[in-house]
PDB file of C-alpha atoms in Angstrom:
ATOM      1  CA  UNK A   1       9.027 -80.344  10.702  1.00 41.00           C
ATOM      2  CA  UNK A   2       7.163 -78.662  13.297  1.00 39.00           C
ATOM      3  CA  UNK A   3       7.227 -75.787  15.817  1.00 42.00           C
ATOM      4  CA  UNK A   4       7.836 -75.018  19.545  1.00 42.00           C
ATOM      5  CA  UNK A   5       6.069 -73.618  22.468  1.00 45.00           C
ATOM      6  CA  UNK A   6       8.485 -70.646  22.899  1.00 38.00           C
ATOM      7  CA  UNK A   7       8.112 -67.123  22.765  1.00 31.00           C
ATOM      8  CA  UNK A   8      10.080 -66.719  19.634  1.00 30.00           C
ATOM      9  CA  UNK A   9      10.730 -68.567  16.343  1.00 33.00           C
ATOM     10  CA  UNK A  10      12.825 -71.330  16.957  1.00 40.00           C
ATOM     11  CA  UNK A  11      12.948 -72.925  13.422  1.00 43.00           C
ATOM     12  CA  UNK A  12      10.865 -74.601  10.720  1.00 43.00           C
ATOM     13  CA  UNK A  13       9.502 -77.488  12.738  1.00 54.00           C
ATOM     14  CA  UNK A  14       9.803 -76.157  16.497  1.00 58.00           C
ATOM     15  CA  UNK A  15       7.715 -74.037  18.582  1.00 67.00           C
ATOM     16  CA  UNK A  16       7.693 -72.592  22.223  1.00 69.00           C
ATOM     17  CA  UNK A  17       5.287 -72.758  24.978  1.00 71.00           C
ATOM     18  CA  UNK A  18       4.935 -70.365  27.924  1.00 69.00           C
ATOM     19  CA  UNK A  19       2.421 -70.557  30.760  1.00 65.00           C
ATOM     20  CA  UNK A  20       1.365 -66.917  31.074  1.00 58.00           C
ATOM     21  CA  UNK A  21      -0.288 -64.884  33.880  1.00 50.00           C
ATOM     22  CA  UNK A  22      -3.706 -63.489  33.081  1.00 43.00           C
ATOM     23  CA  UNK A  23      -4.340 -59.867  33.228  1.00 39.00           C
ATOM     24  CA  UNK A  24      -6.509 -58.270  35.536  1.00 36.00           C
ATOM     25  CA  UNK A  25     -10.182 -58.565  34.335  1.00 34.00           C
ATOM     26  CA  UNK A  26     -11.003 -55.084  33.181  1.00 31.00           C
ATOM     27  CA  UNK A  27     -13.109 -55.611  30.207  1.00 30.00           C
ATOM     28  CA  UNK A  28     -11.999 -56.115  26.684  1.00 28.00           C
ATOM     29  CA  UNK A  29      -8.911 -54.329  25.430  1.00 27.00           C
ATOM     30  CA  UNK A  30      -7.305 -53.431  22.069  1.00 27.00           C
ATOM     31  CA  UNK A  31      -4.812 -55.831  20.856  1.00 31.00           C
ATOM     32  CA  UNK A  32      -1.887 -53.477  20.947  1.00 33.00           C
ATOM     33  CA  UNK A  33      -3.129 -50.890  23.319  1.00 29.00           C
ATOM     34  CA  UNK A  34      -4.156 -52.726  26.576  1.00 32.00           C
ATOM     35  CA  UNK A  35      -4.385 -49.448  28.414  1.00 30.00           C
ATOM     36  CA  UNK A  36      -7.612 -48.328  26.337  1.00 27.00           C
ATOM     37  CA  UNK A  37     -10.820 -48.396  28.111  1.00 31.00           C
ATOM     38  CA  UNK A  38     -13.276 -51.116  27.390  1.00 31.00           C
ATOM     39  CA  UNK A  39     -15.431 -50.518  24.113  1.00 29.00           C
ATOM     40  CA  UNK A  40     -18.754 -49.389  25.444  1.00 31.00           C
ATOM     41  CA  UNK A  41     -21.659 -51.623  24.475  1.00 31.00           C
ATOM     42  CA  UNK A  42     -19.661 -54.686  23.288  1.00 27.00           C
ATOM     43  CA  UNK A  43     -20.220 -57.115  25.852  1.00 29.00           C
ATOM     44  CA  UNK A  44     -18.479 -59.764  23.803  1.00 28.00           C
ATOM     45  CA  UNK A  45     -15.032 -58.181  24.161  1.00 31.00           C
ATOM     46  CA  UNK A  46     -15.144 -56.531  20.744  1.00 32.00           C
ATOM     47  CA  UNK A  47     -12.713 -53.530  20.043  1.00 32.00           C
ATOM     48  CA  UNK A  48     -11.429 -51.951  16.807  1.00 35.00           C
ATOM     49  CA  UNK A  49      -8.159 -53.783  16.296  1.00 36.00           C
ATOM     50  CA  UNK A  50      -5.328 -51.521  15.514  1.00 34.00           C
ATOM     51  CA  UNK A  51      -3.296 -54.467  13.721  1.00 34.00           C
ATOM     52  CA  UNK A  52      -2.933 -53.538  10.058  1.00 36.00           C
ATOM     53  CA  UNK A  53      -3.876 -57.172   9.013  1.00 35.00           C
ATOM     54  CA  UNK A  54      -7.096 -56.989  10.720  1.00 33.00           C
ATOM     55  CA  UNK A  55     -10.228 -55.206   9.393  1.00 32.00           C
ATOM     56  CA  UNK A  56     -13.181 -54.638  11.550  1.00 30.00           C
ATOM     57  CA  UNK A  57     -13.168 -56.149  15.133  1.00 28.00           C
ATOM     58  CA  UNK A  58     -10.654 -58.391  16.554  1.00 27.00           C
ATOM     59  CA  UNK A  59     -11.613 -61.417  19.133  1.00 27.00           C
ATOM     60  CA  UNK A  60      -8.292 -62.972  18.872  1.00 27.00           C
ATOM     61  CA  UNK A  61      -5.584 -61.619  21.302  1.00 28.00           C
ATOM     62  CA  UNK A  62      -5.565 -62.317  25.192  1.00 28.00           C
ATOM     63  CA  UNK A  63      -6.134 -58.723  25.677  1.00 27.00           C
ATOM     64  CA  UNK A  64      -9.306 -58.617  23.723  1.00 26.00           C
ATOM     65  CA  UNK A  65     -10.741 -61.921  23.843  1.00 27.00           C
ATOM     66  CA  UNK A  66     -14.331 -62.816  24.748  1.00 26.00           C
ATOM     67  CA  UNK A  67     -14.753 -63.123  28.461  1.00 26.00           C
ATOM     68  CA  UNK A  68     -15.537 -66.823  28.210  1.00 28.00           C
ATOM     69  CA  UNK A  69     -12.101 -67.367  26.707  1.00 32.00           C
ATOM     70  CA  UNK A  70     -10.157 -65.174  28.894  1.00 35.00           C
ATOM     71  CA  UNK A  71      -8.453 -66.985  31.970  1.00 36.00           C
ATOM     72  CA  UNK A  72     -10.486 -66.541  35.218  1.00 35.00           C
ATOM     73  CA  UNK A  73      -9.691 -63.345  37.045  1.00 38.00           C
ATOM     74  CA  UNK A  74      -7.000 -63.715  39.549  1.00 40.00           C
ATOM     75  CA  UNK A  75      -5.370 -66.793  37.887  1.00 38.00           C
ATOM     76  CA  UNK A  76      -1.729 -66.649  36.881  1.00 43.00           C
ATOM     77  CA  UNK A  77      -0.792 -68.697  33.829  1.00 42.00           C
ATOM     78  CA  UNK A  78       2.979 -68.854  33.955  1.00 47.00           C
ATOM     79  CA  UNK A  79       4.048 -71.292  31.118  1.00 59.00           C
ATOM     80  CA  UNK A  80       5.335 -70.877  27.612  1.00 61.00           C
ATOM     81  CA  UNK A  81       5.187 -73.936  25.470  1.00 53.00           C
ATOM     82  CA  UNK A  82       6.970 -74.222  22.068  1.00 48.00           C
ATOM     83  CA  UNK A  83       5.186 -75.853  19.320  1.00 38.00           C
ATOM     84  CA  UNK A  84       6.524 -78.833  17.207  1.00 33.00           C
ATOM     85  CA  UNK A  85       9.605 -77.675  15.633  1.00 37.00           C
ATOM     86  CA  UNK A  86      11.063 -75.453  18.371  1.00 42.00           C
ATOM     87  CA  UNK A  87      14.550 -75.548  16.617  1.00 42.00           C
ATOM     88  CA  UNK A  88      12.967 -73.678  13.699  1.00 45.00           C
ATOM     89  CA  UNK A  89      11.382 -71.037  15.991  1.00 49.00           C
ATOM     90  CA  UNK A  90      14.604 -70.523  18.018  1.00 53.00           C
ATOM     91  CA  UNK A  91      17.316 -71.246  15.415  1.00 54.00           C
ATOM     92  CA  UNK A  92      17.675 -70.006  11.792  1.00 57.00           C
ATOM     93  CA  UNK A  93      17.177 -73.428  10.131  1.00 67.00           C
ATOM     94  CA  UNK A  94      14.174 -72.625   8.170  1.00 73.00           C
ATOM     95  CA  UNK A  95      16.017 -71.222   5.135  1.00 79.00           C
ATOM     96  CA  UNK A  96      18.455 -74.296   5.414  1.00 81.00           C
ATOM     97  CA  UNK A  97      15.443 -76.622   4.876  1.00 85.00           C
ATOM     98  CA  UNK A  98      14.584 -74.772   1.777  1.00 87.00           C
ATOM     99  CA  UNK A  99      18.081 -74.712   0.492  1.00 89.00           C
ATOM    100  CA  UNK A 100      18.454 -78.535   0.832  1.00 92.00           C
ATOM    101  CA  UNK A 101      14.952 -79.319  -0.731  1.00 95.00           C
ATOM    102  CA  UNK A 102      15.402 -76.813  -3.563  1.00 95.00           C
ATOM    103  CA  UNK A 103      18.658 -78.473  -4.472  1.00 95.00           C
ATOM    104  CA  UNK A 104      17.257 -81.965  -4.458  1.00 96.00           C
ATOM    105  CA  UNK A 105      14.043 -81.078  -6.312  1.00 97.00           C
ATOM    106  CA  UNK A 106      16.043 -78.972  -8.870  1.00 96.00           C
ATOM    107  CA  UNK A 107      17.942 -81.967  -9.901  1.00 95.00           C
ATOM    108  CA  UNK A 108      14.696 -83.228 -11.167  1.00 96.00           C
ATOM    109  CA  UNK A 109      13.569 -80.027 -12.972  1.00 97.00           C
ATOM    110  CA  UNK A 110      11.146 -79.409 -10.005  1.00 96.00           C
ATOM    111  CA  UNK A 111      10.677 -76.115  -8.047  1.00 96.00           C
ATOM    112  CA  UNK A 112      10.436 -76.338  -4.236  1.00 95.00           C
ATOM    113  CA  UNK A 113       8.486 -73.063  -3.580  1.00 93.00           C
ATOM    114  CA  UNK A 114       6.492 -71.635  -0.668  1.00 90.00           C
ATOM    115  CA  UNK A 115       3.282 -73.094  -2.096  1.00 93.00           C
ATOM    116  CA  UNK A 116       4.755 -76.634  -1.394  1.00 95.00           C
ATOM    117  CA  UNK A 117       6.718 -75.676   1.719  1.00 91.00           C
ATOM    118  CA  UNK A 118       3.877 -74.281   3.534  1.00 90.00           C
ATOM    119  CA  UNK A 119       2.190 -77.937   3.270  1.00 93.00           C
ATOM    120  CA  UNK A 120       5.276 -79.322   4.990  1.00 90.00           C
ATOM    121  CA  UNK A 121       6.062 -77.009   7.804  1.00 87.00           C
ATOM    122  CA  UNK A 122       5.045 -78.502  11.141  1.00 83.00           C
ATOM    123  CA  UNK A 123       4.946 -82.083   9.777  1.00 85.00           C
ATOM    124  CA  UNK A 124       7.382 -84.776  10.927  1.00 85.00           C
ATOM    125  CA  UNK A 125      10.117 -85.626   8.523  1.00 88.00           C
ATOM    126  CA  UNK A 126       8.916 -88.572   6.661  1.00 93.00           C
ATOM    127  CA  UNK A 127       5.419 -87.077   6.600  1.00 93.00           C
ATOM    128  CA  UNK A 128       6.992 -83.963   4.977  1.00 93.00           C
ATOM    129  CA  UNK A 129       9.071 -86.046   2.594  1.00 95.00           C
ATOM    130  CA  UNK A 130       6.034 -87.866   1.341  1.00 97.00           C
ATOM    131  CA  UNK A 131       4.124 -84.672   0.734  1.00 96.00           C
ATOM    132  CA  UNK A 132       7.067 -83.208  -1.220  1.00 97.00           C
ATOM    133  CA  UNK A 133       7.365 -86.275  -3.305  1.00 97.00           C
ATOM    134  CA  UNK A 134       3.795 -86.540  -4.134  1.00 97.00           C
ATOM    135  CA  UNK A 135       3.070 -82.925  -4.939  1.00 97.00           C
ATOM    136  CA  UNK A 136       6.225 -82.461  -7.110  1.00 97.00           C
ATOM    137  CA  UNK A 137       6.083 -86.117  -8.490  1.00 97.00           C
ATOM    138  CA  UNK A 138       9.807 -86.886  -7.694  1.00 97.00           C
ATOM    139  CA  UNK A 139      10.968 -90.105  -9.069  1.00 97.00           C
ATOM    140  CA  UNK A 140      12.173 -91.288  -5.644  1.00 97.00           C
ATOM    141  CA  UNK A 141      10.542 -92.774  -2.662  1.00 97.00           C
ATOM    142  CA  UNK A 142       9.823 -90.739   0.360  1.00 97.00           C
ATOM    143  CA  UNK A 143      12.506 -92.664   2.446  1.00 97.00           C
ATOM    144  CA  UNK A 144      15.150 -91.704  -0.301  1.00 97.00           C
ATOM    145  CA  UNK A 145      14.098 -88.113  -0.379  1.00 97.00           C
ATOM    146  CA  UNK A 146      14.422 -88.100   3.631  1.00 95.00           C
ATOM    147  CA  UNK A 147      17.709 -89.976   3.437  1.00 95.00           C
ATOM    148  CA  UNK A 148      19.259 -87.618   1.031  1.00 96.00           C
ATOM    149  CA  UNK A 149      17.931 -84.523   2.654  1.00 93.00           C
ATOM    150  CA  UNK A 150      19.378 -85.610   6.145  1.00 90.00           C
ATOM    151  CA  UNK A 151      22.882 -86.122   4.492  1.00 91.00           C
ATOM    152  CA  UNK A 152      22.913 -82.528   3.235  1.00 90.00           C
ATOM    153  CA  UNK A 153      21.339 -81.306   6.543  1.00 85.00           C
ATOM    154  CA  UNK A 154      24.220 -82.929   8.560  1.00 84.00           C
ATOM    155  CA  UNK A 155      26.661 -80.513   6.828  1.00 85.00           C
ATOM    156  CA  UNK A 156      24.856 -77.314   7.449  1.00 80.00           C
ATOM    157  CA  UNK A 157      22.509 -77.565  10.244  1.00 80.00           C
ATOM    158  CA  UNK A 158      25.314 -77.463  13.048  1.00 78.00           C
ATOM    159  CA  UNK A 159      26.103 -73.746  12.012  1.00 77.00           C
ATOM    160  CA  UNK A 160      22.451 -72.570  12.479  1.00 79.00           C
ATOM    161  CA  UNK A 161      22.295 -69.351  14.463  1.00 81.00           C
ATOM    162  CA  UNK A 162      19.647 -68.304  16.833  1.00 85.00           C
ATOM    163  CA  UNK A 163      16.663 -66.250  15.526  1.00 87.00           C
ATOM    164  CA  UNK A 164      16.780 -62.410  16.224  1.00 90.00           C
ATOM    165  CA  UNK A 165      15.107 -61.693  19.582  1.00 94.00           C
ATOM    166  CA  UNK A 166      14.815 -65.361  20.782  1.00 93.00           C
ATOM    167  CA  UNK A 167      17.710 -65.441  23.180  1.00 93.00           C
ATOM    168  CA  UNK A 168      16.789 -62.040  24.799  1.00 95.00           C
ATOM    169  CA  UNK A 169      13.225 -63.292  25.382  1.00 96.00           C
ATOM    170  CA  UNK A 170      14.182 -66.838  26.609  1.00 95.00           C
ATOM    171  CA  UNK A 171      16.675 -65.302  29.038  1.00 95.00           C
ATOM    172  CA  UNK A 172      14.390 -62.952  30.304  1.00 96.00           C
ATOM    173  CA  UNK A 173      11.626 -65.403  30.887  1.00 95.00           C
ATOM    174  CA  UNK A 174      14.003 -67.664  32.637  1.00 95.00           C
ATOM    175  CA  UNK A 175      15.249 -64.712  34.845  1.00 95.00           C
ATOM    176  CA  UNK A 176      11.707 -64.280  35.917  1.00 95.00           C
ATOM    177  CA  UNK A 177      11.036 -68.030  36.546  1.00 94.00           C
ATOM    178  CA  UNK A 178       8.603 -68.450  33.771  1.00 94.00           C
ATOM    179  CA  UNK A 179       8.549 -72.112  32.732  1.00 94.00           C
ATOM    180  CA  UNK A 180       9.376 -72.424  29.188  1.00 95.00           C
ATOM    181  CA  UNK A 181       9.565 -75.529  26.990  1.00 96.00           C
ATOM    182  CA  UNK A 182      10.135 -76.728  23.347  1.00 94.00           C
ATOM    183  CA  UNK A 183       7.894 -79.012  21.347  1.00 93.00           C
ATOM    184  CA  UNK A 184       9.433 -79.898  18.081  1.00 89.00           C
ATOM    185  CA  UNK A 185       8.504 -82.228  15.263  1.00 86.00           C
ATOM    186  CA  UNK A 186      12.311 -82.845  14.768  1.00 84.00           C
ATOM    187  CA  UNK A 187      13.401 -86.349  15.897  1.00 83.00           C
ATOM    188  CA  UNK A 188      16.182 -86.566  18.348  1.00 83.00           C
ATOM    189  CA  UNK A 189      19.238 -86.770  15.838  1.00 83.00           C
ATOM    190  CA  UNK A 190      17.969 -83.837  13.809  1.00 81.00           C
ATOM    191  CA  UNK A 191      17.345 -81.799  16.998  1.00 86.00           C
ATOM    192  CA  UNK A 192      20.912 -82.530  18.016  1.00 84.00           C
ATOM    193  CA  UNK A 193      22.193 -81.233  14.803  1.00 82.00           C
ATOM    194  CA  UNK A 194      20.309 -77.812  15.050  1.00 81.00           C
ATOM    195  CA  UNK A 195      21.200 -77.181  18.598  1.00 86.00           C
ATOM    196  CA  UNK A 196      24.743 -78.575  18.960  1.00 82.00           C
ATOM    197  CA  UNK A 197      26.133 -75.237  19.207  1.00 83.00           C
ATOM    198  CA  UNK A 198      23.528 -73.788  21.687  1.00 87.00           C
ATOM    199  CA  UNK A 199      23.834 -76.221  24.522  1.00 88.00           C
ATOM    200  CA  UNK A 200      23.742 -73.521  27.226  1.00 90.00           C
ATOM    201  CA  UNK A 201      20.743 -71.740  25.492  1.00 93.00           C
ATOM    202  CA  UNK A 202      18.669 -74.832  25.341  1.00 92.00           C
ATOM    203  CA  UNK A 203      19.468 -75.876  28.852  1.00 93.00           C
ATOM    204  CA  UNK A 204      17.224 -72.948  29.865  1.00 95.00           C
ATOM    205  CA  UNK A 205      14.007 -74.947  28.865  1.00 95.00           C
ATOM    206  CA  UNK A 206      12.070 -76.965  31.450  1.00 95.00           C
ATOM    207  CA  UNK A 207      11.719 -79.894  29.138  1.00 95.00           C
ATOM    208  CA  UNK A 208      11.832 -80.631  25.349  1.00 95.00           C
ATOM    209  CA  UNK A 209       9.252 -82.863  23.469  1.00 95.00           C
ATOM    210  CA  UNK A 210      10.601 -84.247  20.169  1.00 92.00           C
ATOM    211  CA  UNK A 211       8.817 -85.522  17.243  1.00 88.00           C
ATOM    212  CA  UNK A 212       9.609 -89.019  17.798  1.00 90.00           C
ATOM    213  CA  UNK A 213       8.234 -88.799  21.504  1.00 93.00           C
ATOM    214  CA  UNK A 214       5.789 -91.974  21.891  1.00 94.00           C
ATOM    215  CA  UNK A 215       3.159 -89.824  23.620  1.00 96.00           C
ATOM    216  CA  UNK A 216       2.946 -87.434  20.552  1.00 93.00           C
ATOM    217  CA  UNK A 217       1.198 -89.746  18.361  1.00 91.00           C
ATOM    218  CA  UNK A 218      -0.199 -87.311  15.715  1.00 91.00           C
ATOM    219  CA  UNK A 219       1.594 -84.548  13.985  1.00 87.00           C
ATOM    220  CA  UNK A 220       0.132 -81.092  13.391  1.00 90.00           C
ATOM    221  CA  UNK A 221      -2.419 -79.750  12.820  1.00 92.00           C
ATOM    222  CA  UNK A 222      -3.398 -82.233  15.503  1.00 94.00           C
ATOM    223  CA  UNK A 223      -2.646 -80.763  18.909  1.00 96.00           C
ATOM    224  CA  UNK A 224      -0.925 -83.849  20.442  1.00 96.00           C
ATOM    225  CA  UNK A 225       2.654 -82.511  20.694  1.00 95.00           C
ATOM    226  CA  UNK A 226       1.300 -79.207  22.448  1.00 96.00           C
ATOM    227  CA  UNK A 227      -0.761 -81.070  24.869  1.00 96.00           C
ATOM    228  CA  UNK A 228       2.034 -83.357  25.826  1.00 96.00           C
ATOM    229  CA  UNK A 229       4.346 -80.603  26.233  1.00 95.00           C
ATOM    230  CA  UNK A 230       2.073 -78.689  28.702  1.00 95.00           C
ATOM    231  CA  UNK A 231       1.428 -81.742  30.753  1.00 96.00           C
ATOM    232  CA  UNK A 232       5.106 -82.070  31.489  1.00 96.00           C
ATOM    233  CA  UNK A 233       5.375 -78.807  33.343  1.00 95.00           C
ATOM    234  CA  UNK A 234       5.099 -79.145  37.044  1.00 92.00           C
ATOM    235  CA  UNK A 235       2.362 -78.509  37.896  1.00 92.00           C
ATOM    236  CA  UNK A 236       0.774 -78.898  34.350  1.00 94.00           C
ATOM    237  CA  UNK A 237      -1.090 -75.728  33.270  1.00 94.00           C
ATOM    238  CA  UNK A 238      -4.492 -75.629  31.729  1.00 93.00           C
ATOM    239  CA  UNK A 239      -4.055 -75.122  27.974  1.00 94.00           C
ATOM    240  CA  UNK A 240      -5.626 -71.621  28.034  1.00 92.00           C
ATOM    241  CA  UNK A 241      -2.740 -70.498  30.254  1.00 92.00           C
ATOM    242  CA  UNK A 242      -0.181 -71.511  27.712  1.00 95.00           C
ATOM    243  CA  UNK A 243       1.314 -69.192  25.012  1.00 96.00           C
ATOM    244  CA  UNK A 244       2.900 -70.883  21.834  1.00 96.00           C
ATOM    245  CA  UNK A 245       5.151 -69.212  19.360  1.00 95.00           C
ATOM    246  CA  UNK A 246       4.831 -70.634  15.889  1.00 93.00           C
ATOM    247  CA  UNK A 247       6.042 -70.093  12.355  1.00 91.00           C
ATOM    248  CA  UNK A 248       3.927 -72.529  10.505  1.00 91.00           C
ATOM    249  CA  UNK A 249       0.277 -72.560   9.590  1.00 93.00           C
ATOM    250  CA  UNK A 250      -0.098 -76.099  10.644  1.00 93.00           C
ATOM    251  CA  UNK A 251       1.473 -75.311  14.032  1.00 93.00           C
ATOM    252  CA  UNK A 252      -0.917 -72.420  14.636  1.00 95.00           C
ATOM    253  CA  UNK A 253      -3.730 -74.892  13.800  1.00 95.00           C
ATOM    254  CA  UNK A 254      -2.405 -77.314  16.246  1.00 95.00           C
ATOM    255  CA  UNK A 255      -1.905 -74.748  19.067  1.00 95.00           C
ATOM    256  CA  UNK A 256      -5.560 -73.425  18.546  1.00 97.00           C
ATOM    257  CA  UNK A 257      -6.935 -77.010  18.539  1.00 97.00           C
ATOM    258  CA  UNK A 258      -4.969 -77.504  21.775  1.00 96.00           C
ATOM    259  CA  UNK A 259      -6.995 -74.539  23.365  1.00 96.00           C
ATOM    260  CA  UNK A 260      -3.758 -72.383  23.597  1.00 96.00           C
ATOM    261  CA  UNK A 261      -2.977 -68.809  22.565  1.00 95.00           C
ATOM    262  CA  UNK A 262      -0.431 -68.389  19.622  1.00 95.00           C
ATOM    263  CA  UNK A 263       1.775 -65.745  18.405  1.00 96.00           C
ATOM    264  CA  UNK A 264       2.943 -66.314  14.876  1.00 95.00           C
ATOM    265  CA  UNK A 265       6.079 -65.173  13.318  1.00 94.00           C
ATOM    266  CA  UNK A 266       5.964 -66.335   9.799  1.00 92.00           C
ATOM    267  CA  UNK A 267       8.618 -66.062   6.980  1.00 89.00           C
ATOM    268  CA  UNK A 268       7.985 -63.015   4.993  1.00 89.00           C
ATOM    269  CA  UNK A 269       7.636 -65.325   1.911  1.00 89.00           C
ATOM    270  CA  UNK A 270       4.574 -67.247   3.359  1.00 91.00           C
ATOM    271  CA  UNK A 271       1.213 -66.335   1.878  1.00 92.00           C
ATOM    272  CA  UNK A 272      -0.380 -63.784   4.271  1.00 92.00           C
ATOM    273  CA  UNK A 273      -3.722 -65.687   4.108  1.00 93.00           C
ATOM    274  CA  UNK A 274      -2.185 -68.484   5.878  1.00 93.00           C
ATOM    275  CA  UNK A 275      -1.490 -66.336   9.089  1.00 95.00           C
ATOM    276  CA  UNK A 276      -5.012 -65.101   9.873  1.00 94.00           C
ATOM    277  CA  UNK A 277      -5.795 -67.652  12.475  1.00 95.00           C
ATOM    278  CA  UNK A 278      -2.912 -66.645  14.774  1.00 96.00           C
ATOM    279  CA  UNK A 279      -3.858 -64.513  17.868  1.00 95.00           C
ATOM    280  CA  UNK A 280      -1.010 -62.303  17.060  1.00 96.00           C
ATOM    281  CA  UNK A 281       1.280 -61.962  13.913  1.00 96.00           C
ATOM    282  CA  UNK A 282       4.703 -60.300  14.238  1.00 96.00           C
ATOM    283  CA  UNK A 283       7.634 -59.775  11.975  1.00 93.00           C
ATOM    284  CA  UNK A 284      10.267 -60.865  14.196  1.00 93.00           C
ATOM    285  CA  UNK A 285      10.487 -62.168  17.870  1.00 94.00           C
ATOM    286  CA  UNK A 286      12.205 -58.691  18.419  1.00 95.00           C
ATOM    287  CA  UNK A 287       8.639 -57.122  18.256  1.00 96.00           C
ATOM    288  CA  UNK A 288       7.180 -59.144  21.010  1.00 96.00           C
ATOM    289  CA  UNK A 289       6.103 -57.303  23.987  1.00 95.00           C
ATOM    290  CA  UNK A 290       5.702 -59.714  27.006  1.00 95.00           C
ATOM    291  CA  UNK A 291       3.403 -57.350  28.942  1.00 94.00           C
ATOM    292  CA  UNK A 292       0.679 -57.724  26.248  1.00 92.00           C
ATOM    293  CA  UNK A 293       0.284 -61.294  27.456  1.00 91.00           C
ATOM    294  CA  UNK A 294       0.643 -60.566  31.290  1.00 91.00           C
ATOM    295  CA  UNK A 295       4.240 -61.557  31.338  1.00 94.00           C
ATOM    296  CA  UNK A 296       7.064 -59.384  32.987  1.00 94.00           C
ATOM    297  CA  UNK A 297       8.061 -56.583  30.658  1.00 96.00           C
ATOM    298  CA  UNK A 298      11.714 -56.142  29.609  1.00 96.00           C
ATOM    299  CA  UNK A 299      13.838 -54.316  31.904  1.00 88.00           C
TER     300      UNK A 299
END
């Protein structure tokens, strides 16, 4: 279960990646107010951050990062990469995972809650099944849990809808020739289940890296899947020019470990303490403003 390198949440184990153009080098900026003048006397790019979740000064967003972290002036990153689990960032399958595992665990008097789920999001399927089994002490093997969950997923995943704001963003980026890709922890069969009714939409992506890809050896929080995803763009952009959209804490850690910028769109039930590492946190992909990261603004 992972994320995608996309500009929107695809699903519980997918992420999106986009190469982004660097803004003109005009000094540090406020996260949500890039037109503000540079903060006087703050050579490291500090600025009082207007985001409600931040207290003090913010060093996280592209607009207000330290000069050493900002892409060189005049360069133009133009890629978005989904993190492992892109289907979960683009399609509304996250709650479907919850329904499936709550039903299985409940049969044994166990509760599959967000404390457990946050440990699983972004993991490959068998790894996630092992964590659930071990934490909840289920009387079944990880293989049995995975098999039963897949049987249930086959019935409900094909009806998954796209997450709010995702299609608008992806079509906008595609229109402006911004390369976009998906990196998902889902294996091929599961990915097909999630995306079967959205073939036209997923054809807009330059490429898709699946969780069973032999080049992505380690799952999140290791950066493998993001780095593999970025390398398959033509030409491959440097990691710092890639923007990742994630919904899981492990996916955020993986994106940062890859040296990429990451926008997190977490479920409202996720512990807010687990969202602090992301460069930017949004409630919905509908709130994303492409121009904050040097991408073309919506028409």
